[in-house]
PDB file of C-alpha atoms and ligand atoms in Angstrom:
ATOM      1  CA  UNK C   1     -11.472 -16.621  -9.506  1.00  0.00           C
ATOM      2  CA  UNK C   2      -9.525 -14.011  -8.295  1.00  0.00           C
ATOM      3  CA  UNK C   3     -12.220 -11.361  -8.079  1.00  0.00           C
ATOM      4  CA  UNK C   4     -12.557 -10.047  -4.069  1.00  0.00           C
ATOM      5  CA  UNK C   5     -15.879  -7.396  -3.639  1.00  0.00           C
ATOM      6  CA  UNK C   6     -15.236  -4.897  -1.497  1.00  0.00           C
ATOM      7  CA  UNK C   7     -18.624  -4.255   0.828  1.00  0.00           C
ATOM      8  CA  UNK C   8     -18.237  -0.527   1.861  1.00  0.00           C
ATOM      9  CA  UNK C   9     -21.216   0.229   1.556  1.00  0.00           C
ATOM     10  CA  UNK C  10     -24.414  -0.991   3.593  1.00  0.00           C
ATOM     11  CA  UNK C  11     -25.652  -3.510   1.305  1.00  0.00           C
ATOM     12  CA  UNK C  12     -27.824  -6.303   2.556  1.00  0.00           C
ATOM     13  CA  UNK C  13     -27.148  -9.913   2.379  1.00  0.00           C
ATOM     14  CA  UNK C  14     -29.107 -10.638  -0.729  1.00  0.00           C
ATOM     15  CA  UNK C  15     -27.587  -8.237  -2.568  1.00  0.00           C
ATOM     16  CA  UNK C  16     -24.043  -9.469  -2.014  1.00  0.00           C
ATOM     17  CA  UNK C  17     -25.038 -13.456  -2.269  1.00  0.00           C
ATOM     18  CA  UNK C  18     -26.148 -12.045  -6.031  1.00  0.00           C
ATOM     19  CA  UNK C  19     -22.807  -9.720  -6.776  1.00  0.00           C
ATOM     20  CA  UNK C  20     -20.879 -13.183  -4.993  1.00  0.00           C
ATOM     21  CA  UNK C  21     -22.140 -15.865  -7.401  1.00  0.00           C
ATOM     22  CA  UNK C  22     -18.916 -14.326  -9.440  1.00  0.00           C
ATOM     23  CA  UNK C  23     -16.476 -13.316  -6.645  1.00  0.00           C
ATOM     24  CA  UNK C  24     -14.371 -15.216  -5.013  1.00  0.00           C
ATOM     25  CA  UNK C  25     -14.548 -13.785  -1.431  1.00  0.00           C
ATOM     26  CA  UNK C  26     -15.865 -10.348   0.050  1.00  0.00           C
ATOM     27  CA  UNK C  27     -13.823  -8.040   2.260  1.00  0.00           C
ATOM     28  CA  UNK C  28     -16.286  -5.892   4.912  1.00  0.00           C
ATOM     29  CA  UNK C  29     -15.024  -2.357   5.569  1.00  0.00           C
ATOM     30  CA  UNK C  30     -16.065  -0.030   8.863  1.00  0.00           C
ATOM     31  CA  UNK C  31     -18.165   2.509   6.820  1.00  0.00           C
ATOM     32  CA  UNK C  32     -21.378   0.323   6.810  1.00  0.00           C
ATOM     33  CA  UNK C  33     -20.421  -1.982   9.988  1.00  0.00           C
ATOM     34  CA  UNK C  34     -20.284   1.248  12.238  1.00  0.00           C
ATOM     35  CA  UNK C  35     -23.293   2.553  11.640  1.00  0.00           C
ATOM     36  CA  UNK C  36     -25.036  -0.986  11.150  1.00  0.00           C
ATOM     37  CA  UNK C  37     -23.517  -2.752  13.941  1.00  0.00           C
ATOM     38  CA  UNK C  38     -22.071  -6.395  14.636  1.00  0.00           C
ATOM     39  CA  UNK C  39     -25.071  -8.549  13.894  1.00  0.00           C
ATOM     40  CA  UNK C  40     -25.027  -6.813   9.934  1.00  0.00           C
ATOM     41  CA  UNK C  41     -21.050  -7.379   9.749  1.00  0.00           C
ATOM     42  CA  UNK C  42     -21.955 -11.038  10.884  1.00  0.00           C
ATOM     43  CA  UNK C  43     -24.679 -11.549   8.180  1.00  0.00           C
ATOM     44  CA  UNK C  44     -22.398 -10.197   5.186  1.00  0.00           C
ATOM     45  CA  UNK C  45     -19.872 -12.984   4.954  1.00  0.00           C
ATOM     46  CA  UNK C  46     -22.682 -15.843   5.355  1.00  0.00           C
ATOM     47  CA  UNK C  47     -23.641 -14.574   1.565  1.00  0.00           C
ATOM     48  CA  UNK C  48     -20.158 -14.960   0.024  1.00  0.00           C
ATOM     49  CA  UNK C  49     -18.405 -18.516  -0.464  1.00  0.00           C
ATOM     50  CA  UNK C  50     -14.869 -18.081  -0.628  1.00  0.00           C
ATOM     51  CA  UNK C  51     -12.829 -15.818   1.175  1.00  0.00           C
ATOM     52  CA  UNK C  52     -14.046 -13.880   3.798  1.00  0.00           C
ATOM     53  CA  UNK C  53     -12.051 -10.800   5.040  1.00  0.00           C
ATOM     54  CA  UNK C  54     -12.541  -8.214   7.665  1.00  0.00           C
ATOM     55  CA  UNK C  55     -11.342  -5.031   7.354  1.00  0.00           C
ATOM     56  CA  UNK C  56     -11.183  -2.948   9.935  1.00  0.00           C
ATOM     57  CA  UNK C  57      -7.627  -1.340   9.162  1.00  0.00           C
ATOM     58  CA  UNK C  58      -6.416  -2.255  12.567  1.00  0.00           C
ATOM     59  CA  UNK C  59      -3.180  -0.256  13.631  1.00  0.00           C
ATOM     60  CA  UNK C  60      -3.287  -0.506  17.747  1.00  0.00           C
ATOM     61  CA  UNK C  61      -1.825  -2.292  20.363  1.00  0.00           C
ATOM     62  CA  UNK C  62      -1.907  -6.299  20.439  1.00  0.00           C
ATOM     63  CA  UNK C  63      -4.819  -6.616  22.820  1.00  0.00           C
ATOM     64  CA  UNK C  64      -7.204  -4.482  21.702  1.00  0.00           C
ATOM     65  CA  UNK C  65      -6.382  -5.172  18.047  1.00  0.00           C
ATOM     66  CA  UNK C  66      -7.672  -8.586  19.637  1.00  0.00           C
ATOM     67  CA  UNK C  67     -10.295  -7.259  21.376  1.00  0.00           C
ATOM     68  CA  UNK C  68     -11.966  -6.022  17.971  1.00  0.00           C
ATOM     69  CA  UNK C  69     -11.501  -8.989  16.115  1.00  0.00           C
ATOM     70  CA  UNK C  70     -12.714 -11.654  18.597  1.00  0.00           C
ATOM     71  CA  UNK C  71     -16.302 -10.990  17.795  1.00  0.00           C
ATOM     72  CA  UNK C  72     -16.060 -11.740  14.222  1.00  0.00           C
ATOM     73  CA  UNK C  73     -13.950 -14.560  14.788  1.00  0.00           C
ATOM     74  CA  UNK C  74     -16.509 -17.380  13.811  1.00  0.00           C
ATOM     75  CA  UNK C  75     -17.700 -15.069  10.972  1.00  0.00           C
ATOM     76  CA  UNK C  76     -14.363 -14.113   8.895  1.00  0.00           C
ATOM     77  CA  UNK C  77     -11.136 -16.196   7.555  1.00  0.00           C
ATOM     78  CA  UNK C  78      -9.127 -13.400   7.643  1.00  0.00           C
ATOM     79  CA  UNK C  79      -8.477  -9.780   9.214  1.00  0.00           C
ATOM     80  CA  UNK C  80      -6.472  -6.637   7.950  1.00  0.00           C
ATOM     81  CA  UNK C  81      -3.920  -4.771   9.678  1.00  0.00           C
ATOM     82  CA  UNK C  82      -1.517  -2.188   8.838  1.00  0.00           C
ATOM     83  CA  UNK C  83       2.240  -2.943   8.723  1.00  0.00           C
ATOM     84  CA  UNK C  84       3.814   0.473  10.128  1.00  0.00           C
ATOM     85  CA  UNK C  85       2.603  -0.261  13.953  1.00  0.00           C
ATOM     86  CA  UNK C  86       5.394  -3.021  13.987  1.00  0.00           C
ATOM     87  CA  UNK C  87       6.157  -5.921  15.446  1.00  0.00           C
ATOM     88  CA  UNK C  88       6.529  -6.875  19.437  1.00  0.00           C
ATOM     89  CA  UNK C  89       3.343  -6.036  21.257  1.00  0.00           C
ATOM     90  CA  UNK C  90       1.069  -5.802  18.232  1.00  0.00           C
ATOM     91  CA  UNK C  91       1.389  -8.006  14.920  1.00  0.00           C
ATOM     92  CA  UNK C  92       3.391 -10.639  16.477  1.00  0.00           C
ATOM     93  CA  UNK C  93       0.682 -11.025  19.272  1.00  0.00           C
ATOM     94  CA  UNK C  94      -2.399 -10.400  16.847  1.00  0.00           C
ATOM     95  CA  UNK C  95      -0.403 -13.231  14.567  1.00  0.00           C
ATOM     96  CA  UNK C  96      -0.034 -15.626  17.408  1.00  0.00           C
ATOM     97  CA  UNK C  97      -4.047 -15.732  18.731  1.00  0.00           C
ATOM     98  CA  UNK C  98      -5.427 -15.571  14.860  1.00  0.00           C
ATOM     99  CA  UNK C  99      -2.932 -18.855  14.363  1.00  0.00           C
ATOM    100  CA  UNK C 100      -4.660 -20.408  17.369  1.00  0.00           C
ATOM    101  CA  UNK C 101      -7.797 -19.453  16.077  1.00  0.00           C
ATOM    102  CA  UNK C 102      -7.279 -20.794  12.380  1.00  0.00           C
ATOM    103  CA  UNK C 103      -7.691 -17.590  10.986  1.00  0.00           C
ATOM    104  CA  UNK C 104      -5.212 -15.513   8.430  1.00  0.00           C
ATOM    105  CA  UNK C 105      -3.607 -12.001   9.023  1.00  0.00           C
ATOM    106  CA  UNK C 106      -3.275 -10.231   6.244  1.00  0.00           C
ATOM    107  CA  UNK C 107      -1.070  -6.501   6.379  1.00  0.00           C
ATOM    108  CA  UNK C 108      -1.165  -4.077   4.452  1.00  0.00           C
ATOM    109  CA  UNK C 109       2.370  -3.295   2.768  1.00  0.00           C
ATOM    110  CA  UNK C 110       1.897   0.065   0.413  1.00  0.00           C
ATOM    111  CA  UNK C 111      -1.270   1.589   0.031  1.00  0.00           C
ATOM    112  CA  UNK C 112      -3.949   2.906  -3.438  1.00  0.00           C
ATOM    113  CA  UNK C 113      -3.860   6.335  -2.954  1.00  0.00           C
ATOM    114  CA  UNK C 114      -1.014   9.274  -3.848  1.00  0.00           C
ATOM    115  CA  UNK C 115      -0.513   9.548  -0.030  1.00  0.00           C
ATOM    116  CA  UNK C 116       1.325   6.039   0.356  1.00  0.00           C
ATOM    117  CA  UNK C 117       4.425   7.531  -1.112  1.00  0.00           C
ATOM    118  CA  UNK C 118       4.992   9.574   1.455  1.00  0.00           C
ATOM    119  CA  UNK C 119       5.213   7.484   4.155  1.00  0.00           C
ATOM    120  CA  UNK C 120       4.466   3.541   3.555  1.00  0.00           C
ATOM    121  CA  UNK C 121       7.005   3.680   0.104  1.00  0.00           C
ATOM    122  CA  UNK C 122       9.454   5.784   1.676  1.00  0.00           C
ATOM    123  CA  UNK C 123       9.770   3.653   4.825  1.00  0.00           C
ATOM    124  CA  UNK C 124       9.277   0.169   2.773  1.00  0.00           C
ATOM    125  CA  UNK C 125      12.434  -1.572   3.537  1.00  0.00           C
ATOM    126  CA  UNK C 126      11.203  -1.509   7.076  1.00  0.00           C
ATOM    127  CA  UNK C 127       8.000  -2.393   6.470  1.00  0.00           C
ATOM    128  CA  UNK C 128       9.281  -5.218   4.648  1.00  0.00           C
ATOM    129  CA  UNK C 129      10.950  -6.291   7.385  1.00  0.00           C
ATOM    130  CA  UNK C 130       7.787  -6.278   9.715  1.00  0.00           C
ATOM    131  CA  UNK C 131       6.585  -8.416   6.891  1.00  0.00           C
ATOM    132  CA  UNK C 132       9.328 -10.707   7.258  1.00  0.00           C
ATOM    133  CA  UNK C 133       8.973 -11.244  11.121  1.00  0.00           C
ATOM    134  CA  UNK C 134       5.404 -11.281  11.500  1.00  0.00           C
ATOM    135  CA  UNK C 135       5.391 -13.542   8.056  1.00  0.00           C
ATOM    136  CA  UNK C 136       1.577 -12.724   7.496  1.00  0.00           C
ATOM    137  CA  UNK C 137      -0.848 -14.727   5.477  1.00  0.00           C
ATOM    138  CA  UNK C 138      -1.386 -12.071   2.907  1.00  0.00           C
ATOM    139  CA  UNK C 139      -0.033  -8.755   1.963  1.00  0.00           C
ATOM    140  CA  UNK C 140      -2.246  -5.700   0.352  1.00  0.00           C
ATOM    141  CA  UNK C 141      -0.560  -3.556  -2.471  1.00  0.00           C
ATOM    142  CA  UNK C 142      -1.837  -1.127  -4.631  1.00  0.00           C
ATOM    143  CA  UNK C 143      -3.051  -2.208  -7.980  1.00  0.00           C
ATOM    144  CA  UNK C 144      -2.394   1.620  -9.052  1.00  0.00           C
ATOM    145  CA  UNK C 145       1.424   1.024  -8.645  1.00  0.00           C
ATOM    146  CA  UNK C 146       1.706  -2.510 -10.109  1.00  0.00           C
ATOM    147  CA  UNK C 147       5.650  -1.867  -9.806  1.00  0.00           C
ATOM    148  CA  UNK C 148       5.497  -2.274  -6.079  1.00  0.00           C
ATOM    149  CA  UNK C 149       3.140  -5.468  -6.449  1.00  0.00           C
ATOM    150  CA  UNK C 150       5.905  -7.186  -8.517  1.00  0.00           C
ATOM    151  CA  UNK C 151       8.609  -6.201  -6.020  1.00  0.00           C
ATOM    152  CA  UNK C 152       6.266  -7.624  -3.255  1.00  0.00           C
ATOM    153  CA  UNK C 153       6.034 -10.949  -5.100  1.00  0.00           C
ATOM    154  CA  UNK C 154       9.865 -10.958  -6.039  1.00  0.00           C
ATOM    155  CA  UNK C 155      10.460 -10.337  -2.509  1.00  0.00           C
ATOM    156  CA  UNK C 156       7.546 -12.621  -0.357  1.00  0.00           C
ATOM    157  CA  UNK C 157       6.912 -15.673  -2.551  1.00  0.00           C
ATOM    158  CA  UNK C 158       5.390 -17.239   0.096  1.00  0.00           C
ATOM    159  CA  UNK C 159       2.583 -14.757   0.587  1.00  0.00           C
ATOM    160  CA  UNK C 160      -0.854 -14.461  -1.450  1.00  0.00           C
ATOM    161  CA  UNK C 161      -1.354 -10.689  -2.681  1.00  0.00           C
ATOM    162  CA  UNK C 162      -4.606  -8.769  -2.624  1.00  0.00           C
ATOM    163  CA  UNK C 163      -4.736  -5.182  -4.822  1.00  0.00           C
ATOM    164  CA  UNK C 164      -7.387  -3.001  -4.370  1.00  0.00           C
ATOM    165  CA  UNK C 165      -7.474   0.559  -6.292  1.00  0.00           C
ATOM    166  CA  UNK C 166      -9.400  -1.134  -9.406  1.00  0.00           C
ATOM    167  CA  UNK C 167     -11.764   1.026 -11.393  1.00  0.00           C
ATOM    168  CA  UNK C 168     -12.779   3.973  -9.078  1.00  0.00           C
ATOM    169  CA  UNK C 169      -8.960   4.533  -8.346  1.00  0.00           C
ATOM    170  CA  UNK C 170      -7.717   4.203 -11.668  1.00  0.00           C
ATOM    171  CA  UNK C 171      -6.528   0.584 -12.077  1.00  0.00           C
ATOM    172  CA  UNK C 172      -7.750  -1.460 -14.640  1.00  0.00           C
ATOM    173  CA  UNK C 173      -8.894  -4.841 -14.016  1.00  0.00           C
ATOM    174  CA  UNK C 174      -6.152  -7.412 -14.232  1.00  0.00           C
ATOM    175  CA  UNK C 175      -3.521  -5.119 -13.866  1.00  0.00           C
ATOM    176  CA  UNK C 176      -2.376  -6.130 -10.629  1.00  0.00           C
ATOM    177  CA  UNK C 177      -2.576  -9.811 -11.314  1.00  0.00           C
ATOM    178  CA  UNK C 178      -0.337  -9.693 -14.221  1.00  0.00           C
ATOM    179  CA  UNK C 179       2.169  -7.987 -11.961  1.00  0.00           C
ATOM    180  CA  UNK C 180       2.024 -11.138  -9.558  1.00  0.00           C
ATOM    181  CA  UNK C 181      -1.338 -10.506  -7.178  1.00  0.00           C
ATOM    182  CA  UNK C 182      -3.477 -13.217  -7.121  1.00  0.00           C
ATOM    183  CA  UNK C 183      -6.650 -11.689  -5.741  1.00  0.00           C
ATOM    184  CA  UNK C 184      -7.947  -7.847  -7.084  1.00  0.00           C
ATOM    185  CA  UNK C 185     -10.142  -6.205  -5.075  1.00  0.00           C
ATOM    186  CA  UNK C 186     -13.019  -4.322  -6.265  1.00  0.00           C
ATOM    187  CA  UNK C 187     -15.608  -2.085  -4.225  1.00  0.00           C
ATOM    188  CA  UNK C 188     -17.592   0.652  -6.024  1.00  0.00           C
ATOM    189  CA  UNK C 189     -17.059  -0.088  -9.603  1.00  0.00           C
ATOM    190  CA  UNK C 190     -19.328  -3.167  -8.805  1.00  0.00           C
ATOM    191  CA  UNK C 191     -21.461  -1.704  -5.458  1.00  0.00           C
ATOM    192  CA  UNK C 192     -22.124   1.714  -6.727  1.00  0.00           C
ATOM    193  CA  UNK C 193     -22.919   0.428 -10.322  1.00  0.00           C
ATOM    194  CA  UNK C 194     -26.808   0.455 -10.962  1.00  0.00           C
ATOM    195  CA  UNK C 195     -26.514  -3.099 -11.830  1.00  0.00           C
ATOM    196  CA  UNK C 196     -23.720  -4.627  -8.908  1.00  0.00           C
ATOM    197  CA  UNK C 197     -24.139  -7.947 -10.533  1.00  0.00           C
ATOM    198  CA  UNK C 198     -23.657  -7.232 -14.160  1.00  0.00           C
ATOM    199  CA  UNK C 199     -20.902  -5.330 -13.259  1.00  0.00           C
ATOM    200  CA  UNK C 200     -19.002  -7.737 -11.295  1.00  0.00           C
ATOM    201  CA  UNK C 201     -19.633 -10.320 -13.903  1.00  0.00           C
ATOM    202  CA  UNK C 202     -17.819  -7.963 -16.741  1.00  0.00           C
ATOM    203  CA  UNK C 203     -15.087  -6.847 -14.428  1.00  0.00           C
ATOM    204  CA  UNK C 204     -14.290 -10.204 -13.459  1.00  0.00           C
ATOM    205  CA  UNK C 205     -14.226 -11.266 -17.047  1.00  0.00           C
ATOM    206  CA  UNK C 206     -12.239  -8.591 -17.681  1.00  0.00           C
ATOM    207  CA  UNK C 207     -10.002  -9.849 -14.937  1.00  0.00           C
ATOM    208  CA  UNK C 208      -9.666 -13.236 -16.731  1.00  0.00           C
ATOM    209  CA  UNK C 209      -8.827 -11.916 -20.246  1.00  0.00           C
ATOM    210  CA  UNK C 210      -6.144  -9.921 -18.929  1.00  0.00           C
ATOM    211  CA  UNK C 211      -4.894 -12.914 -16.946  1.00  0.00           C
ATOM    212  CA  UNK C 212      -4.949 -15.067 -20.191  1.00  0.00           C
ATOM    213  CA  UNK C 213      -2.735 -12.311 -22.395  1.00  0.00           C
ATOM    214  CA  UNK C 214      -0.509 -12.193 -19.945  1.00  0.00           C
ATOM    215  CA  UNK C 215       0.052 -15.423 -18.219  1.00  0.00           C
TER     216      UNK C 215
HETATM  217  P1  BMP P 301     -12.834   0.923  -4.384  1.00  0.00           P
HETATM  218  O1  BMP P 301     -12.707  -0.199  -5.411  1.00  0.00           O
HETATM  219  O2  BMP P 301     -14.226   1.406  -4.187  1.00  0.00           O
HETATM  220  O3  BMP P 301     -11.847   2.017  -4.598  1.00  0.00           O
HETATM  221  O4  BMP P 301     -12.492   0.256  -2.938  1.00  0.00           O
HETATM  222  C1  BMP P 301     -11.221  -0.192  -2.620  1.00  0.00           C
HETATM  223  C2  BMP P 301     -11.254  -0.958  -1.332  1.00  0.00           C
HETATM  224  O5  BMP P 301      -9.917  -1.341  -1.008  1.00  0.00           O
HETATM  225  C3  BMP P 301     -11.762  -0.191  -0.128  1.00  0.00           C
HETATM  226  O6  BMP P 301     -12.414  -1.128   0.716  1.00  0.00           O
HETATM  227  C4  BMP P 301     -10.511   0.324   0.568  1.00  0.00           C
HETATM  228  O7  BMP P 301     -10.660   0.393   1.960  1.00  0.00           O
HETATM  229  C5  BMP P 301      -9.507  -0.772   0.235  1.00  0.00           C
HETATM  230  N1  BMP P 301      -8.119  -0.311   0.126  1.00  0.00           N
HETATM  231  C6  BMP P 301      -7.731   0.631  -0.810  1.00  0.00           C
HETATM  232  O8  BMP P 301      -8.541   1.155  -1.576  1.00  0.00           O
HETATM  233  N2  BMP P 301      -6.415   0.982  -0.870  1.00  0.00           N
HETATM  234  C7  BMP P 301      -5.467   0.458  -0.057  1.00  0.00           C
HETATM  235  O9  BMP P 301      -4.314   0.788  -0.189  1.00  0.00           O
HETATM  236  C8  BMP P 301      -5.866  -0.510   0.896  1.00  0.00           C
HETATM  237  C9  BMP P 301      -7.199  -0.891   0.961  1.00  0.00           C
HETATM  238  O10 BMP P 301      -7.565  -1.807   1.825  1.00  0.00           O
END
């Protein structure tokens, strides 16, 4: 399945064990873990089987980027960071402990929202080469620009893809994967939906359909 919910909001973990039964993963943003705390971004990914994914959009220094990890390490497969802080003394050290600790990086290469051109897509040759040395588990591109998804998987074969910027953003559900992304992620087209489980059941039939045409 190749459906990823989004958690930005603070739902509890009954609710997302329901939306989950058709996901395959969750990814836990800071919105609801600040306010919440640890223990709730600890109880989250116990509800979901499949992938688990932190997201606390880290863009610092190696060792703190560590330092705000290592307390969900036991909790989460995977963590996201942003590409444009480079290489030597962040990614590359951030890439070397989550290696030790069995867990996957996962950067993120071009971003959703208008705003990415003017930085992230202007600058992306360099980017991609951050990509290159820090050779990441996963890479997040924007399922609203499904042009720079299939560049992505032209240019990093080797990496697994995850687009957000499905249904609230504009996307529509399997666009990204028929550009080459194998996991869309989804956040409040499901969790602000009065009914979070119907709705991640259509979407992620929706999801499959498209896959079918286009495969
Ligand atoms: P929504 O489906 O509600 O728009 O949520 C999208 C999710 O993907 C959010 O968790 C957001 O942080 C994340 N995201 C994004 O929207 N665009 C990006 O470029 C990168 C992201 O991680």
């Amino acid at each position: 399945m190749p459906l990823i919910v989004a958690v930005d909001r603070p739902l509890d973990p009954g609710q997302v064990s329901r939306i989950c039964e058709y996901a395959d993963g969750v990814k836990v943003g800071l919105p609801p873990a600040v306010p919440r705390g640890a223990e709730w971004a600890r109880s989250i990914p116990r509800s979901c089987n499949g992938l688990r994914i932190l997201d606390f959009k880290l863009a610092d220094i190696g060792p703190v980027m560590l330092s705000i990890v290592e307390p969900f390490k036991d909790y989460y497969d995977g963590f996201i960071a942003h590409s444009f802080i480079g290489s030597n003394g962040a990614l590359i050290e951030l890439k070397e402990v989550l290696d030790e600790w069995g867990a996957k990086l996962i950067l993120v290469a071009s971003m959703s929202h208008e705003g990415s051109r003017e930085v992230y897509d202007r600058a992306r040759m360099h980017v991609y080469e951050v990509i290159e040395r820090v050779h990441p588990w996963g890479l997040v591109a924007p399922a609203t620009r499904p042009g720079i998804v299939a560049e992505l998987r032209a240019r990093f074969p080797w990496a697994r893809i995850l687009s957000p910027g499905i249904g609230a953003q504009g996307a529509r559900p399997g666009d990204a994967l028929c550009s080459g992304a194998d996991y869309e992620i989804v956040g409040r087209a499901i969790t602000g939906s009065p009914n979070p489980v119907d709705a991640a059941r259509r979407i992620r039939g929706e999801m499959e359909n498209a896959r079918s045409e286009c495969s």
